[in-house]
GROMACS .gro file of C-alpha atoms in nm:
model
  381
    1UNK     CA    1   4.437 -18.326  -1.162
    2UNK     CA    2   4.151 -18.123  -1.098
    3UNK     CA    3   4.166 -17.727  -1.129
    4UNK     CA    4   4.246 -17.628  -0.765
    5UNK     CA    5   4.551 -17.942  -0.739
    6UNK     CA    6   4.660 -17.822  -1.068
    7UNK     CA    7   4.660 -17.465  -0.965
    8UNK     CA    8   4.886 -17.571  -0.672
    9UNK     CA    9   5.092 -17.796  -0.814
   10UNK     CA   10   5.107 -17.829  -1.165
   11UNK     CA   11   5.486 -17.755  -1.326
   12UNK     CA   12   5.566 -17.664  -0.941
   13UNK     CA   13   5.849 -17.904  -0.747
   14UNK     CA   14   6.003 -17.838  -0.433
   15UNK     CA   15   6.376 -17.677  -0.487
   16UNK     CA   16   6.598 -17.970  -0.546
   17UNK     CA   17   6.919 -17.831  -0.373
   18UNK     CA   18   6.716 -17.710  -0.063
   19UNK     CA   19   6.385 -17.880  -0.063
   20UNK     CA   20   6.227 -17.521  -0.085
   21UNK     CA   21   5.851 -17.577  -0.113
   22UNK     CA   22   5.805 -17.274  -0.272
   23UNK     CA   23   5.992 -17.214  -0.619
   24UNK     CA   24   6.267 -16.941  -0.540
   25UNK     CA   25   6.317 -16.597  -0.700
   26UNK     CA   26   6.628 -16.654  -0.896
   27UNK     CA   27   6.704 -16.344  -0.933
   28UNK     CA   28   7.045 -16.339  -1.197
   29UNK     CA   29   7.061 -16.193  -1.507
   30UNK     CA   30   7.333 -16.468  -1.642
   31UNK     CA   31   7.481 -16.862  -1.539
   32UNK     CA   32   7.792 -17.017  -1.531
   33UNK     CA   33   7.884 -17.238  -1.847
   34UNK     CA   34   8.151 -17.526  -1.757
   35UNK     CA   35   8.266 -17.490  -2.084
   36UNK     CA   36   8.099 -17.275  -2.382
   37UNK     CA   37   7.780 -17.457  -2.480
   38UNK     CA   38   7.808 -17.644  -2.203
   39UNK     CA   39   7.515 -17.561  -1.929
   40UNK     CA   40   7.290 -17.664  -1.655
   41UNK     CA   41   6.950 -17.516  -1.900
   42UNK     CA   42   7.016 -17.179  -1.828
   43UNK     CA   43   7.227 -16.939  -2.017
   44UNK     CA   44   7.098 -16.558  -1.999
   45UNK     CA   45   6.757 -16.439  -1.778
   46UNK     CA   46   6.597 -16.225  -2.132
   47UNK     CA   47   6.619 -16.658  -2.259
   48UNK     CA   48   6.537 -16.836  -1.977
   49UNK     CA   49   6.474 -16.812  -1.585
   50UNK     CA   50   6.420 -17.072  -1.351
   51UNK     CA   51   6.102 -16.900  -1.120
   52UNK     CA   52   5.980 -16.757  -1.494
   53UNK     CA   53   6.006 -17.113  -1.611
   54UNK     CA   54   5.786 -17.305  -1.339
   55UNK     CA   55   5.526 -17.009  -1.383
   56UNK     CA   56   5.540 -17.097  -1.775
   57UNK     CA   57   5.480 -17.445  -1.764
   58UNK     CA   58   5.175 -17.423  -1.431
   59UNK     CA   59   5.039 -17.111  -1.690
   60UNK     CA   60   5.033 -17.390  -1.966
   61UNK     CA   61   4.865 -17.661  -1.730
   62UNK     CA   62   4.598 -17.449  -1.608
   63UNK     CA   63   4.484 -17.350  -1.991
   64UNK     CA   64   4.515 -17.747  -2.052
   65UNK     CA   65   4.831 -17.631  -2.319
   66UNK     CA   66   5.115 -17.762  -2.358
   67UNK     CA   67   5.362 -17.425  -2.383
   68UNK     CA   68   5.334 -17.159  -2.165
   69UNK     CA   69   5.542 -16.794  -2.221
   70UNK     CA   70   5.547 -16.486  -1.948
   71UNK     CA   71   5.564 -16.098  -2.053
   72UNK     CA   72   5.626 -15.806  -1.908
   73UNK     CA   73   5.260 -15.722  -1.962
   74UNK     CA   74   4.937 -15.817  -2.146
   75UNK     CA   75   5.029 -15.559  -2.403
   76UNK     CA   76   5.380 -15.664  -2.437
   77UNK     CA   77   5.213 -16.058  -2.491
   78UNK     CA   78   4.985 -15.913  -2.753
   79UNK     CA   79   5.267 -15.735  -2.933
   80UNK     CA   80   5.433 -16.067  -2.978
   81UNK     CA   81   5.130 -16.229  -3.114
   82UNK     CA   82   5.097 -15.958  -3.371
   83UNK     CA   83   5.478 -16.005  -3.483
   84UNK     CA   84   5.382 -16.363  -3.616
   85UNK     CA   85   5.196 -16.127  -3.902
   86UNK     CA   86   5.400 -15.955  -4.199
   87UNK     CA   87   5.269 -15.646  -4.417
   88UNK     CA   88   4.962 -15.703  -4.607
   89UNK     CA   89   4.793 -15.963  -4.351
   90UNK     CA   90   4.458 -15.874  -4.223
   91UNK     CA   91   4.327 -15.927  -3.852
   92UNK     CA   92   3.920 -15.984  -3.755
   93UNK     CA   93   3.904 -15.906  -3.408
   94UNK     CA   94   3.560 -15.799  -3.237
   95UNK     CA   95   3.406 -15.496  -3.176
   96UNK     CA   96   3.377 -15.438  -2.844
   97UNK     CA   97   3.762 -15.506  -2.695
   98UNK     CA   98   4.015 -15.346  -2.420
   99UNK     CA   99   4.079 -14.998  -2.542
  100UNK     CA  100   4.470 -15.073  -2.537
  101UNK     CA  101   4.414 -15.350  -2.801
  102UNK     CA  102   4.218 -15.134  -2.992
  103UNK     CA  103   4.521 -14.937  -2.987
  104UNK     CA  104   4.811 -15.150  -3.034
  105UNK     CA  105   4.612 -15.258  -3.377
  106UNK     CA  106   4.522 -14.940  -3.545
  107UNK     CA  107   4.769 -14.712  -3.407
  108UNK     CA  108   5.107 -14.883  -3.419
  109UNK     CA  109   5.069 -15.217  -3.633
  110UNK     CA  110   4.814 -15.096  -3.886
  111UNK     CA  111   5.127 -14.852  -3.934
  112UNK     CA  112   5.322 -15.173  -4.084
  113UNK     CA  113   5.085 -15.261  -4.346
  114UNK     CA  114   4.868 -15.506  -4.153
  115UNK     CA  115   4.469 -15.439  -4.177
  116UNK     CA  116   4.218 -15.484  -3.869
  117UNK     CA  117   3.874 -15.514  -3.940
  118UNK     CA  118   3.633 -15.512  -3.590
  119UNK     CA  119   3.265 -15.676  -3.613
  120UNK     CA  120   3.035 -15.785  -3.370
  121UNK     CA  121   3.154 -16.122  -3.347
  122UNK     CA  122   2.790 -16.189  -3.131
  123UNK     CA  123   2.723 -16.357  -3.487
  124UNK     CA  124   2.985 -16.590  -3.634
  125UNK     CA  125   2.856 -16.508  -3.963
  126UNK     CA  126   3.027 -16.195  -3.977
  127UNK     CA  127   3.362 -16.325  -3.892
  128UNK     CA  128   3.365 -16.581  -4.181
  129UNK     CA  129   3.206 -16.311  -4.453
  130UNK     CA  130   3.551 -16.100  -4.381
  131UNK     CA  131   3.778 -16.421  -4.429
  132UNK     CA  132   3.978 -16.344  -4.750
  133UNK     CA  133   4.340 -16.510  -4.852
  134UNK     CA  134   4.528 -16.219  -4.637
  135UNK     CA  135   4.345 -16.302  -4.333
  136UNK     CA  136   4.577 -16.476  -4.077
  137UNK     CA  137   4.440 -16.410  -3.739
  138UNK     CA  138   4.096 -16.413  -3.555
  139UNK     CA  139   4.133 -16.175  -3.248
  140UNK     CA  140   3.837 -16.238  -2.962
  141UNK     CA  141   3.776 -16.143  -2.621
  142UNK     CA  142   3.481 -16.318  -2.408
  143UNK     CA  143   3.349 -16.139  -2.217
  144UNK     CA  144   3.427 -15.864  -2.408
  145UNK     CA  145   3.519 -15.560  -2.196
  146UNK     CA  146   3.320 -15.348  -2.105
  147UNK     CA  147   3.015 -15.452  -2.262
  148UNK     CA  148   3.000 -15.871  -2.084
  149UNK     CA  149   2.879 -15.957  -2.463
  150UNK     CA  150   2.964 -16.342  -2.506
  151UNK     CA  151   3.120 -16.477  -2.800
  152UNK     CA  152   3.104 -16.842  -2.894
  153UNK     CA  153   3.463 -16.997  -2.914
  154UNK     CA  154   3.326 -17.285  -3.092
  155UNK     CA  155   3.186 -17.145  -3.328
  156UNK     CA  156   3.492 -16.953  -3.409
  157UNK     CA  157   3.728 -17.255  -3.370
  158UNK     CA  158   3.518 -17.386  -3.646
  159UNK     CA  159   3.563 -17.094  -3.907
  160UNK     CA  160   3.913 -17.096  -3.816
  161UNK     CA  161   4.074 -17.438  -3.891
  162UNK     CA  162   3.810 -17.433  -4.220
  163UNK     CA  163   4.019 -17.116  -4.358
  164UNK     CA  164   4.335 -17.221  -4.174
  165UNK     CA  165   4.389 -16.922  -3.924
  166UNK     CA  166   4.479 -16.870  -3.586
  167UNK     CA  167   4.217 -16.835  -3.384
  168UNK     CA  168   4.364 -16.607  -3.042
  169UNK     CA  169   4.120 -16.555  -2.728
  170UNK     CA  170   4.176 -16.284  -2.431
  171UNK     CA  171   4.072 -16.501  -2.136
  172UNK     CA  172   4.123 -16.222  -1.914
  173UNK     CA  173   3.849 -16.158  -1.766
  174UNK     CA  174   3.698 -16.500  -1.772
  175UNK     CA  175   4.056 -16.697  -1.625
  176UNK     CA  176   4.129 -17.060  -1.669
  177UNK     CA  177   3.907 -17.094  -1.391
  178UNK     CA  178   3.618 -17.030  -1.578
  179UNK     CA  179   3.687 -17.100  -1.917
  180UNK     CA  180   3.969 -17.277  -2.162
  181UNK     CA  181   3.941 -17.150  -2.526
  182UNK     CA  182   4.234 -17.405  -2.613
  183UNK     CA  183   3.992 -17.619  -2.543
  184UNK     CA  184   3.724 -17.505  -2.764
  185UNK     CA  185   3.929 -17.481  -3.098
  186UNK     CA  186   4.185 -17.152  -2.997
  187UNK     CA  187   4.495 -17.171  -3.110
  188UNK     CA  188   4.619 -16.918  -2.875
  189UNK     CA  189   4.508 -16.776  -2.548
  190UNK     CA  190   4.664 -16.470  -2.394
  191UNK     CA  191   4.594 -16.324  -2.027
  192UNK     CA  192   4.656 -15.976  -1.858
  193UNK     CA  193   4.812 -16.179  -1.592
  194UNK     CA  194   4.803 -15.867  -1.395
  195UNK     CA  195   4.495 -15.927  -1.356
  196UNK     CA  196   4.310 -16.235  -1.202
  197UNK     CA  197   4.624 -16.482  -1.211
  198UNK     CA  198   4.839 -16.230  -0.986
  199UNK     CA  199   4.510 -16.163  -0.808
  200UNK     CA  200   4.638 -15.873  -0.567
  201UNK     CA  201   4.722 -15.585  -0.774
  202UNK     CA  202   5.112 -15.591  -0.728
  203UNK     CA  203   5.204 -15.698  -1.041
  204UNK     CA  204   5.228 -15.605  -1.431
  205UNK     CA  205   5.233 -15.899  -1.683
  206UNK     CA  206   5.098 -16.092  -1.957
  207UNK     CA  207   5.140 -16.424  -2.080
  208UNK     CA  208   5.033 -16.673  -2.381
  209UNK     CA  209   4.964 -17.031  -2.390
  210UNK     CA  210   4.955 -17.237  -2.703
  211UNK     CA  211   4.925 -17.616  -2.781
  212UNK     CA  212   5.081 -17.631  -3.125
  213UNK     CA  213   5.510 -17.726  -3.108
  214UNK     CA  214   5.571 -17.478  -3.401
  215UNK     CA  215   5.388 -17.181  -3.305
  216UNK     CA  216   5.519 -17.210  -2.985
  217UNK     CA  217   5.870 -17.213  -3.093
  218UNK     CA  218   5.780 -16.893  -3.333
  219UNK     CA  219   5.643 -16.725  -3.041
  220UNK     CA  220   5.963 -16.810  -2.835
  221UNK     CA  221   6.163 -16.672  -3.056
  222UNK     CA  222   5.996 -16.332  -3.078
  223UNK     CA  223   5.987 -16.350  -2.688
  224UNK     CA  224   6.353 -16.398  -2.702
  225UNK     CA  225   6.413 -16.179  -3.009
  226UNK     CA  226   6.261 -15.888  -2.828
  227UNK     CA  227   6.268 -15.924  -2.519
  228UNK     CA  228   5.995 -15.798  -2.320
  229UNK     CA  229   5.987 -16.036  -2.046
  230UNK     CA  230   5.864 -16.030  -1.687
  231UNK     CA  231   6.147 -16.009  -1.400
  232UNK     CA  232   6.161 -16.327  -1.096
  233UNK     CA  233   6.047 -16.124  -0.856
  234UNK     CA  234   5.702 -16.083  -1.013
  235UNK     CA  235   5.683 -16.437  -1.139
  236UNK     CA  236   5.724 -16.520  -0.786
  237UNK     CA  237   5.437 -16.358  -0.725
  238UNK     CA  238   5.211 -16.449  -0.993
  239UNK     CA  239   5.307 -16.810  -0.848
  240UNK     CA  240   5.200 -16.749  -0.498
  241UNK     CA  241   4.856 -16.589  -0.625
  242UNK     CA  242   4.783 -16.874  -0.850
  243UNK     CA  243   4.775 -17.109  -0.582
  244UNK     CA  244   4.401 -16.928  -0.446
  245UNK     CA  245   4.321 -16.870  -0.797
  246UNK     CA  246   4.015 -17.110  -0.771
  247UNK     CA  247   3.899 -17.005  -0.465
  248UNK     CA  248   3.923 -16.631  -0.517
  249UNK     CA  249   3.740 -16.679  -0.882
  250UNK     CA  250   3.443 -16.845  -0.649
  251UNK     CA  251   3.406 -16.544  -0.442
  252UNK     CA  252   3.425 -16.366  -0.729
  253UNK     CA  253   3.123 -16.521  -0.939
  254UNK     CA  254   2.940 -16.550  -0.602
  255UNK     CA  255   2.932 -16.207  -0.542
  256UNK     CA  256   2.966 -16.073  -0.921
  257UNK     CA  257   2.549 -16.270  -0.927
  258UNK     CA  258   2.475 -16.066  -0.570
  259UNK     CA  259   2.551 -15.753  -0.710
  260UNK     CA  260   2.449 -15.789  -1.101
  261UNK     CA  261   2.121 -15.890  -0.953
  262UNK     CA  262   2.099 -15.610  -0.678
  263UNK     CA  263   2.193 -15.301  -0.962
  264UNK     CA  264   1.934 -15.495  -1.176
  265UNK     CA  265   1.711 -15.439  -0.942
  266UNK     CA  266   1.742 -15.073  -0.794
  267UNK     CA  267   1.543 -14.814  -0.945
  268UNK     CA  268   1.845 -14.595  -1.041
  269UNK     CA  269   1.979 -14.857  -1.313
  270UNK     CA  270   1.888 -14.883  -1.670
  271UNK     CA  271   2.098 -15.137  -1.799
  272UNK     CA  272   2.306 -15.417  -1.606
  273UNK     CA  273   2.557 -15.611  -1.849
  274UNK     CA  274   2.630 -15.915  -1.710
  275UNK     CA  275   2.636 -16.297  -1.903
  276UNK     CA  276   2.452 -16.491  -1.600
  277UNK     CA  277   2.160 -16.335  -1.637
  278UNK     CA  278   1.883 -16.543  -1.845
  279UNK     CA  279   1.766 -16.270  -2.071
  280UNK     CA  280   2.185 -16.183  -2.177
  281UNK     CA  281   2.178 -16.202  -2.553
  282UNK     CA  282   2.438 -16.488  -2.539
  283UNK     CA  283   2.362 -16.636  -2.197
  284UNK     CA  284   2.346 -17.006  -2.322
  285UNK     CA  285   2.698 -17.015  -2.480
  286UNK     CA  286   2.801 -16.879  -2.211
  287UNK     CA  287   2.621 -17.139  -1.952
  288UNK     CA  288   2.835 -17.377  -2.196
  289UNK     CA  289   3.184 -17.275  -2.249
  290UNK     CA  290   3.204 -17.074  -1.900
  291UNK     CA  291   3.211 -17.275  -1.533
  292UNK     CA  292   3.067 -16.933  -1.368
  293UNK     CA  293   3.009 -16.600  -1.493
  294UNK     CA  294   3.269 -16.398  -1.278
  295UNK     CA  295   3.279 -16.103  -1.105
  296UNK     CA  296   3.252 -15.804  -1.426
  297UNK     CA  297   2.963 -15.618  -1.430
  298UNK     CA  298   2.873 -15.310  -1.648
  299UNK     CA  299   2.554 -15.071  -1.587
  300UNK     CA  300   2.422 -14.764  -1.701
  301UNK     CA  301   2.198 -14.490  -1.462
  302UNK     CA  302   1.863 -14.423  -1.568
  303UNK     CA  303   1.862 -14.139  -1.720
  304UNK     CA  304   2.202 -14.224  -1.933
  305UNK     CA  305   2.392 -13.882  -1.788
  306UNK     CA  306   2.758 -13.856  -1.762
  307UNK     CA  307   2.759 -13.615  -1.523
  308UNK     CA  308   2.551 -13.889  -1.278
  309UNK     CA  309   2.806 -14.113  -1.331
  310UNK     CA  310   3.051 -13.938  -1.233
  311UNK     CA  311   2.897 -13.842  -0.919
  312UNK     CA  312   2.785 -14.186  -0.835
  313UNK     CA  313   3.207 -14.293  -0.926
  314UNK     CA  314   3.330 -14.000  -0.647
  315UNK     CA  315   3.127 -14.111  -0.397
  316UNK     CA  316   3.174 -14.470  -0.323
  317UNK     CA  317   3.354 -14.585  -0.069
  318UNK     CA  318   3.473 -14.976  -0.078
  319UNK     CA  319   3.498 -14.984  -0.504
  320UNK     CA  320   3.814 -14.792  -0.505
  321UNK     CA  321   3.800 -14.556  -0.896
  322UNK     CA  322   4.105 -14.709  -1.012
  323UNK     CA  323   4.228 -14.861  -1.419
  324UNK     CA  324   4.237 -15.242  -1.376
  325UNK     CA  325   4.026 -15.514  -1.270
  326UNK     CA  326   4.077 -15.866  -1.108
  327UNK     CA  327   4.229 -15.817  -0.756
  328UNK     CA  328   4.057 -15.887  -0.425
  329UNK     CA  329   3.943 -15.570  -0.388
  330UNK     CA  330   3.637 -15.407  -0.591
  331UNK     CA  331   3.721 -15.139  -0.793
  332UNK     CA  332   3.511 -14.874  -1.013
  333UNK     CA  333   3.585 -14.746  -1.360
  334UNK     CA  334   3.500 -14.530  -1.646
  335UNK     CA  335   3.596 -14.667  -1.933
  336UNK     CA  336   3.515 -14.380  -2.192
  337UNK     CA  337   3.735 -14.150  -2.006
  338UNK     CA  338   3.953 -14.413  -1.847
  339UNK     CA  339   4.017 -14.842  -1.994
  340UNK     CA  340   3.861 -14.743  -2.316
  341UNK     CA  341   3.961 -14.348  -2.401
  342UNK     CA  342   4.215 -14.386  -2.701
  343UNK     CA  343   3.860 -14.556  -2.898
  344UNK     CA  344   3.683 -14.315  -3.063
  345UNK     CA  345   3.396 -14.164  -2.900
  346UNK     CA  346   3.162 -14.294  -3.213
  347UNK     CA  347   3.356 -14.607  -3.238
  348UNK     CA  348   3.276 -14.677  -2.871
  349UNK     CA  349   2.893 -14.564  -2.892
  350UNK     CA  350   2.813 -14.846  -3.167
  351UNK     CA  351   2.911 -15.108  -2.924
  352UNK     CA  352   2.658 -14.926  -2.687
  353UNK     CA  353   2.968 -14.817  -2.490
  354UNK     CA  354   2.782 -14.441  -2.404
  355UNK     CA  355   2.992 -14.203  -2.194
  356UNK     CA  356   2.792 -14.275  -1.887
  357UNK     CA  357   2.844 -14.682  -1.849
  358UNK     CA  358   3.030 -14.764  -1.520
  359UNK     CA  359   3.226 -15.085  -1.532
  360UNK     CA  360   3.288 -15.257  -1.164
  361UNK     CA  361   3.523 -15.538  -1.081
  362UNK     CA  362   3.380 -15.740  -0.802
  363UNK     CA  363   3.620 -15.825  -0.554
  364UNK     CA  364   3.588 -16.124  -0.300
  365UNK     CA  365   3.469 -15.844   0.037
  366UNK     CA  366   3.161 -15.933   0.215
  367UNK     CA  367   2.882 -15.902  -0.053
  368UNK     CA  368   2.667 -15.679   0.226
  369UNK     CA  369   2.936 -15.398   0.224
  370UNK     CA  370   2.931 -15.385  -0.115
  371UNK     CA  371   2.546 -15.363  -0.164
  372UNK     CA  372   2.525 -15.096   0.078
  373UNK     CA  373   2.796 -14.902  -0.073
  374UNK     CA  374   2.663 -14.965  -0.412
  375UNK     CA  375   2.327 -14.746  -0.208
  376UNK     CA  376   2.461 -14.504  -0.082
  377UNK     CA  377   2.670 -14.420  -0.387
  378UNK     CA  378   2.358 -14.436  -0.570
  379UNK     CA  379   2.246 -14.149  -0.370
  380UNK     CA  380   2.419 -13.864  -0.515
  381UNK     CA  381   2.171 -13.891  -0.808
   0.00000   0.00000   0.00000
């Protein structure tokens, strides 16, 4: 199938005792056993749920995988990733990544004996210099948030099966849609499913999808083990905003080049981070591994102040200031004081990450109303 039929259809089948088009929120916590052992699949809702199930397996179709597992959040999916590792493992993960992952690494598993090391991973080279015999996982995101720098999944996928680690990808911000690291040599891909997938800002999960039988089954069992899964109701949800996935995502990267091209353009911008331009560092492994270039955008004001950007962040209008990213309407945020706060102020600042860089998720309004409140927000400096 092609991405839009798969996005509709793929794991999805009508409600055999109704003929329910649309898979139903089975919302139990338990089943009835005919006998002990004895069961229809289902046993206990932490294990297994039917509307978590379908979402699973359309998850795994739409990252071309073959195993697909739901969270409670995209913290709670990276969490079980990290509990493959055991004291005295080491992790390269880039640079420039979501302040909560910076986080989770160096403030609660670095705690268990496990050792992060963060690099640009712009250049490969500096990925496979850090590979030592304790080194068990390769952590990327790409884009990277906030900075839109691209890293080549290839290239990675390489240095990974050579040393024999797992190579894991955030394809948050980029979706299946526009990109399917499984398909370039990841072993494991993990979403914010809050984001993008669920599309409408109602929901809070995460979610992993993996090829390989075995790690599957390892990750299952953590998933299981602890037991930070998502509930029906939101899988139900996640469900129905899959289905426009591929059309919101072309909105999305339709407007994302409008307005990347407009701030590069208006005299009160210095910098405009954003992979589809030609002169982006990365730009070509991007025009590769990516479909489109989506709708994150980063920028910086002109004369680099924070105190302009937060001006410029009170006064628009249609970007709501909110934390997030990824639903249908555009939203503005600071990362230093807001996505990215519990990263050091000098850790952020060698990534280029200054105090004063707004970060805007372009949602799928009319491109016009956002240009023109994009001006007049402008205006307050």
């Amino acid at each position: 199938m092609k991405f839009g039929t798969k996005a509709i259809h793929a794991g999805i089948k009508p409600d055999p005792s109704t003929g329910a088009i649309m898979t139903p929120i089975f919302q139990t916590s338990t089943y009835v056993q005919k006998s002990p052992g004895d069961h229809k699949g289902f046993e206990y809702s932490r294990t297994q749920n039917p509307t978590r199930q379908v979402l699973e397996r359309n998850l795994a179709a739409l990252e071309n995988g073959n195993h697909g597992l739901c969270f409670g959040s995209g913290m709670a999916a990276i969490d079980c990733i990290l509990k493959l590792l055991k004291p005295g493992d080491e992790v390269i993960s880039t640079n420039d990544l979501y302040g909560g992952t910076y986080r989770i690494f160096t403030k609660v598993f670095s705690k268990y004996g496990i050792k992060f090391h963060f690099v640009n991973m712009e250049d490969s080279t500096q990925v496979e210099s850090l590979i030592n015999k304790n080194t068990k996982l390769i952590w990327a995101e790409t884009p990277t948030n906030p900075m839109m720098n691209i890293i080549d999944i290839r290239a990675l996928g390489k240095i990974s099966k050579k040393y024999g680690v797992l190579l894991g990808v955030d394809n948050t911000f980029a979706t299946p849609f526009l990109q399917n690291p499984l398909d370039d040599g990841a072993d494991i891909v993990m979403h914010s499913v809050t984001k993008y997938l669920a599309g409408h800002s109602d929901v809070v999960m995460g979610a992993i999808v993996v090829k390989e039988d075995k790690l599957a089954e390892e990750l299952a069992f953590m998933q299981n083990s602890c037991g930070a899964v998502p509930g029906p109701q939101d899988c139900f949800l996640v469900l129905r905003g899959i289905k426009t996935l591929h059309l919101r995502m072309e909105r999305h990267s339709q407007n994302g080049k409008t307005i990347a091209a407009y701030l590069k353009n208006h005299p009160k911008v210095d910098k405009v981070y954003w992979p589809g331009f030609e002169d982006h560092p990365n730009h070509s492994i991007a025009r590769r591994q990516m479909r489109d270039f989506g709708g994150m955008i980063s920028f910086t004001l002109i004369n680099n102040r924070l105190e302009d950007a937060i001006k410029v962040l009170e006064k628009f209008k249609v970007f709501v200031l909110a934390e997030s990213l990824g639903g249908v309407e555009s939203l503005c945020g600071h990362p230093a004081s807001m996505t990215h706060a519990s990263i050091p102020r000098e850790e952020r600042e060698k990534v280029g990450l200054s105090d004063s860089l707004i970060r805007l998720s372009v949602g799928i309004e009319d491109a016009e109303d956002l240009k023109k409140d994009i001006s007049k927000a402008l205006e307050a400096v």
